[in-house]
PDB file of C-alpha atoms in Angstrom:
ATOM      1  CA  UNK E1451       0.000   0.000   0.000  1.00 83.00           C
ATOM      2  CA  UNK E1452       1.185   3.655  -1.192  1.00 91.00           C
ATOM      3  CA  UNK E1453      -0.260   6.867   0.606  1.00 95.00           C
ATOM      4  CA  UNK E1454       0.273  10.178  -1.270  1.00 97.00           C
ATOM      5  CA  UNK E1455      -0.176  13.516  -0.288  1.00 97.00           C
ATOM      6  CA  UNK E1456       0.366  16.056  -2.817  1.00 97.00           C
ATOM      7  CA  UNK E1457       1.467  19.969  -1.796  1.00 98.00           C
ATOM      8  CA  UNK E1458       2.155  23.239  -3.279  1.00 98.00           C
ATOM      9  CA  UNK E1459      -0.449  24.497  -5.211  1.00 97.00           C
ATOM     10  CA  UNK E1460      -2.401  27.703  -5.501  1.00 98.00           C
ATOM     11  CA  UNK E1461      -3.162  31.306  -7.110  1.00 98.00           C
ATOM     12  CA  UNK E1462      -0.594  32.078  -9.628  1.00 98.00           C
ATOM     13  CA  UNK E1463      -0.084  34.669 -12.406  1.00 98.00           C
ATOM     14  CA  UNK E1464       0.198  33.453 -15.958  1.00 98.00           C
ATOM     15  CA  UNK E1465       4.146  33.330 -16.479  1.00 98.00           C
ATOM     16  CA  UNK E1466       4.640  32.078 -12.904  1.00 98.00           C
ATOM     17  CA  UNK E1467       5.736  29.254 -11.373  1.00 98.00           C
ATOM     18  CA  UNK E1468       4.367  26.623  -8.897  1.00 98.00           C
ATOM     19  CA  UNK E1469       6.259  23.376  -7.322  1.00 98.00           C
ATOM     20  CA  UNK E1470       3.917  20.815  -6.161  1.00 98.00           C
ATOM     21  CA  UNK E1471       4.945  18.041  -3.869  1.00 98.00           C
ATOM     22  CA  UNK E1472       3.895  14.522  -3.525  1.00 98.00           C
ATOM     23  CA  UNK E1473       4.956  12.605  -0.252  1.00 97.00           C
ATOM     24  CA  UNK E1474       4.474   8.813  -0.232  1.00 96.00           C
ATOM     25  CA  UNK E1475       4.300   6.530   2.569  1.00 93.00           C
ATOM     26  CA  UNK E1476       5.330   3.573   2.631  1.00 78.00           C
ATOM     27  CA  UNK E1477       9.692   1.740   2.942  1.00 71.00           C
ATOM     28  CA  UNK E1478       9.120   0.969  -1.091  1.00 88.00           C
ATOM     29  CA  UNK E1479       8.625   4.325  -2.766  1.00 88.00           C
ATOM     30  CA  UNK E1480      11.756   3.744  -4.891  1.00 88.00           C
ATOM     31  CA  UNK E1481      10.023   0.745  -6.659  1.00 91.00           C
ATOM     32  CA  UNK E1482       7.063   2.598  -7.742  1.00 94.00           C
ATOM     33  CA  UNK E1483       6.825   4.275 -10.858  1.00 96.00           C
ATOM     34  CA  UNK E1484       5.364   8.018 -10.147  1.00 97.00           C
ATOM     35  CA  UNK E1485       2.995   9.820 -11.891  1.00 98.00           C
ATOM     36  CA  UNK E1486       1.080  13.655 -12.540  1.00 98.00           C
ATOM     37  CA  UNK E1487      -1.899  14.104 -13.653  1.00 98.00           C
ATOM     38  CA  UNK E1488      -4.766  16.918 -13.805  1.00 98.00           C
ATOM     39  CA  UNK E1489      -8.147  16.981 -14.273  1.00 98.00           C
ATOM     40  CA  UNK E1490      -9.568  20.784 -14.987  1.00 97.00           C
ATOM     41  CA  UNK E1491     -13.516  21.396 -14.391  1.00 93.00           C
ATOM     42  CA  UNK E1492     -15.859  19.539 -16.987  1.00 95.00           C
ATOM     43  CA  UNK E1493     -12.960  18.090 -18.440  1.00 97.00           C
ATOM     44  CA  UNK E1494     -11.150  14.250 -18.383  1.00 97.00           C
ATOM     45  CA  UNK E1495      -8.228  13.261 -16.309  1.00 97.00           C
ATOM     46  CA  UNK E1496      -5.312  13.985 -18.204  1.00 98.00           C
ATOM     47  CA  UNK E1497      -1.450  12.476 -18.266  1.00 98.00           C
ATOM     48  CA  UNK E1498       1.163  15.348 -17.316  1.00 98.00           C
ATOM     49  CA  UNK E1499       4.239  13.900 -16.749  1.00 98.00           C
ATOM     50  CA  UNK E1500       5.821  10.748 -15.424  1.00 98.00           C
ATOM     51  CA  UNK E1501       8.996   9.403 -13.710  1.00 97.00           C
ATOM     52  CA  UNK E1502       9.810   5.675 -13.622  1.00 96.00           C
ATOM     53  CA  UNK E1503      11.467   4.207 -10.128  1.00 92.00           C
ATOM     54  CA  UNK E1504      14.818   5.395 -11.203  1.00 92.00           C
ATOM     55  CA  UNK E1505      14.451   8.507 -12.695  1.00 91.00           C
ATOM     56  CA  UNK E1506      15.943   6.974 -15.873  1.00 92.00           C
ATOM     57  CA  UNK E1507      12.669   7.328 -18.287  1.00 96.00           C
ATOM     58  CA  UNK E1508      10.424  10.724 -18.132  1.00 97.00           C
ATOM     59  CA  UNK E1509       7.976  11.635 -20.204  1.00 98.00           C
ATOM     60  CA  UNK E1510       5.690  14.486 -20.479  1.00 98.00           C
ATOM     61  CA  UNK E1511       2.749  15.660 -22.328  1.00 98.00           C
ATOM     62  CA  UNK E1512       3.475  17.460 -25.209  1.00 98.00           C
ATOM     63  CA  UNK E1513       1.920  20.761 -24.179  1.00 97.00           C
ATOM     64  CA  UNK E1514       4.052  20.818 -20.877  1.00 98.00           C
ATOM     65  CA  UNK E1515       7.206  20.024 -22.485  1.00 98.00           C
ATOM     66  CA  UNK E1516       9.838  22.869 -21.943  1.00 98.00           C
ATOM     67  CA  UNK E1517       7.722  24.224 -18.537  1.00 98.00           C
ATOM     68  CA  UNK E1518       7.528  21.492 -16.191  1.00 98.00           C
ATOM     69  CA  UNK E1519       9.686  19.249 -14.618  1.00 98.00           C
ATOM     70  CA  UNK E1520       9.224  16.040 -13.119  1.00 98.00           C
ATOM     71  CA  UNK E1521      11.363  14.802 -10.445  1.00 98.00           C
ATOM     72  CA  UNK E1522      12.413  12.529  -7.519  1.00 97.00           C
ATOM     73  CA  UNK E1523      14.290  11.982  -4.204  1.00 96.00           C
ATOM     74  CA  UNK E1524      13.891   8.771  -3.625  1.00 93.00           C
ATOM     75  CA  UNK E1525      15.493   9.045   0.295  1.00 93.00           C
ATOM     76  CA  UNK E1526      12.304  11.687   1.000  1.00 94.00           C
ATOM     77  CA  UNK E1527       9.752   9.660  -0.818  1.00 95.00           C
ATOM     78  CA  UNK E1528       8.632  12.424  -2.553  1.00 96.00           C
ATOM     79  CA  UNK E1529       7.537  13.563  -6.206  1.00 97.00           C
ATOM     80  CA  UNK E1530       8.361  16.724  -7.680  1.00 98.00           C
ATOM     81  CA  UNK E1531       6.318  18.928 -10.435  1.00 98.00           C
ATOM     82  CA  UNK E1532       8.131  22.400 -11.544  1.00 98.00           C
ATOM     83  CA  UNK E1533       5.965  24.288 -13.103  1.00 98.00           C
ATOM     84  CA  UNK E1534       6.867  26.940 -15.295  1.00 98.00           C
ATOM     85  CA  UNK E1535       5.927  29.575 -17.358  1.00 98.00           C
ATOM     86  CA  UNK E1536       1.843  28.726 -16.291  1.00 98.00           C
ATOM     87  CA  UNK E1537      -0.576  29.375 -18.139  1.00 98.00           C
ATOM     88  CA  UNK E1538      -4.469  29.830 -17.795  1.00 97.00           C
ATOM     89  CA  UNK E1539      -4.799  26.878 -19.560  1.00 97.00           C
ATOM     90  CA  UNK E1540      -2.728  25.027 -16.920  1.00 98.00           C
ATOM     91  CA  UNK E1541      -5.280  25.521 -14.323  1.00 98.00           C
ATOM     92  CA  UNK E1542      -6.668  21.915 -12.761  1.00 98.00           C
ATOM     93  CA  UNK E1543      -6.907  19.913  -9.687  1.00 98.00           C
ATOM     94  CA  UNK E1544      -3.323  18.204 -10.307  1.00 98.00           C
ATOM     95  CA  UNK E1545      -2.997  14.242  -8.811  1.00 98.00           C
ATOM     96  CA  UNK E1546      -0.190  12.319  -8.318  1.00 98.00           C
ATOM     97  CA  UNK E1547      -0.369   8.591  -8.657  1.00 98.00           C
ATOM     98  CA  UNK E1548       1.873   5.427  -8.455  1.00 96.00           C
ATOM     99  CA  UNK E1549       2.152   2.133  -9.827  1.00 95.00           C
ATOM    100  CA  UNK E1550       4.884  -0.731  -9.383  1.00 91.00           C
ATOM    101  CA  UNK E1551       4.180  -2.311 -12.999  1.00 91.00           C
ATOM    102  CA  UNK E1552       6.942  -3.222 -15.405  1.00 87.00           C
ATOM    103  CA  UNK E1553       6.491  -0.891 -17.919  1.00 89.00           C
ATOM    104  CA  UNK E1554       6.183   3.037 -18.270  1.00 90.00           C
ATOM    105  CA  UNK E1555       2.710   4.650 -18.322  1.00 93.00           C
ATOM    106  CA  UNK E1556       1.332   7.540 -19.322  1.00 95.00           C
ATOM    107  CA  UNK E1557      -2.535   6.013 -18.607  1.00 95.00           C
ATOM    108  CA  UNK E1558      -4.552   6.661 -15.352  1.00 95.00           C
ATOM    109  CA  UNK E1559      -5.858   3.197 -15.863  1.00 96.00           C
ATOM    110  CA  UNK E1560      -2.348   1.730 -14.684  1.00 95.00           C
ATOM    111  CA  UNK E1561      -1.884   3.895 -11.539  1.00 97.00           C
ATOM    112  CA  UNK E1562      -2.895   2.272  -8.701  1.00 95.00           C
ATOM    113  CA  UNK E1563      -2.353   4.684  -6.132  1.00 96.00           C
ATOM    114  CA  UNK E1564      -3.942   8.175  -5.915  1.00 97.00           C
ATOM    115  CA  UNK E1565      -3.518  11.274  -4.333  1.00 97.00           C
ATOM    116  CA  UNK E1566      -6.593  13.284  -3.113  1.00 97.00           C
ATOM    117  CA  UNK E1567      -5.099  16.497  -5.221  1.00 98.00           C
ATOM    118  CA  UNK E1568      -4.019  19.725  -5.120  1.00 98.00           C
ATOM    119  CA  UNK E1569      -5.770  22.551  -7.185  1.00 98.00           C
ATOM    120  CA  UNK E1570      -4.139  24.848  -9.119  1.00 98.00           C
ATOM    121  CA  UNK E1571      -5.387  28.074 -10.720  1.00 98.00           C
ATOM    122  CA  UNK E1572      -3.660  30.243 -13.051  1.00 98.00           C
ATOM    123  CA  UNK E1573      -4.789  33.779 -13.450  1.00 97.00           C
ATOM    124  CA  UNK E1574      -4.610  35.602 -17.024  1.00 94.00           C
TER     125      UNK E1574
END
């Protein structure tokens, strides 16, 4: 079992920045591949960015590419998301997730673990 906790969002002015946290419980963080996701009013979940257990693979959704960063520290069980250069159009309740599966995922349906979320809201 994985408990997250995600952190750090808010009220932010387009060209801003936000870091959101994710703290997991749990002695096996580092097996679990990590994931972002955000889901803006009237609108799907959507894939932002995932890490797998290493760090070695990344990937991000296209539209992010460039702003955020995904990242890890594996001795603080925690998730990172820089967020850069916001945009109204950024503006969601962002989840992280985790899953220990064998291959990289940029699906919800392979997460197994959830966050409860963290809004964020980018002002034009």
């Amino acid at each position: 079992q994985v408990q997250l906790v995600e952190s750090g969002g808010g009220l932010v002015q387009a060209g801003g920045s936000l870091r959101l946290s994710c703290a997991a419980s749990g002695r096996t963080f580092s097996s679990y591949a990590m994931g972002w996701f955000r889901q803006a009013p009237g609108k799907e979940r959507e894939f932002v960015a995932c890490i797998s257990w290493s760090g070695g693979s990344i990937y991000y959704k296209d539209s992010v590419k460039g702003r955020f960063t995904i990242s890890r520290d594996n001795a603080k069980n925690t998730v990172y998301l820089q967020m850069n250069s916001l945009k109204p159009e950024d503006t969601a309740v962002y989840y992280c997730a985790a899953h220990n599966r064998l291959y990289d995922s940029l699906s919800s349906r392979d997460y197994d673990y959830w966050g409860q979320g963290t809004q964020v809201t980018v002002s034009s």
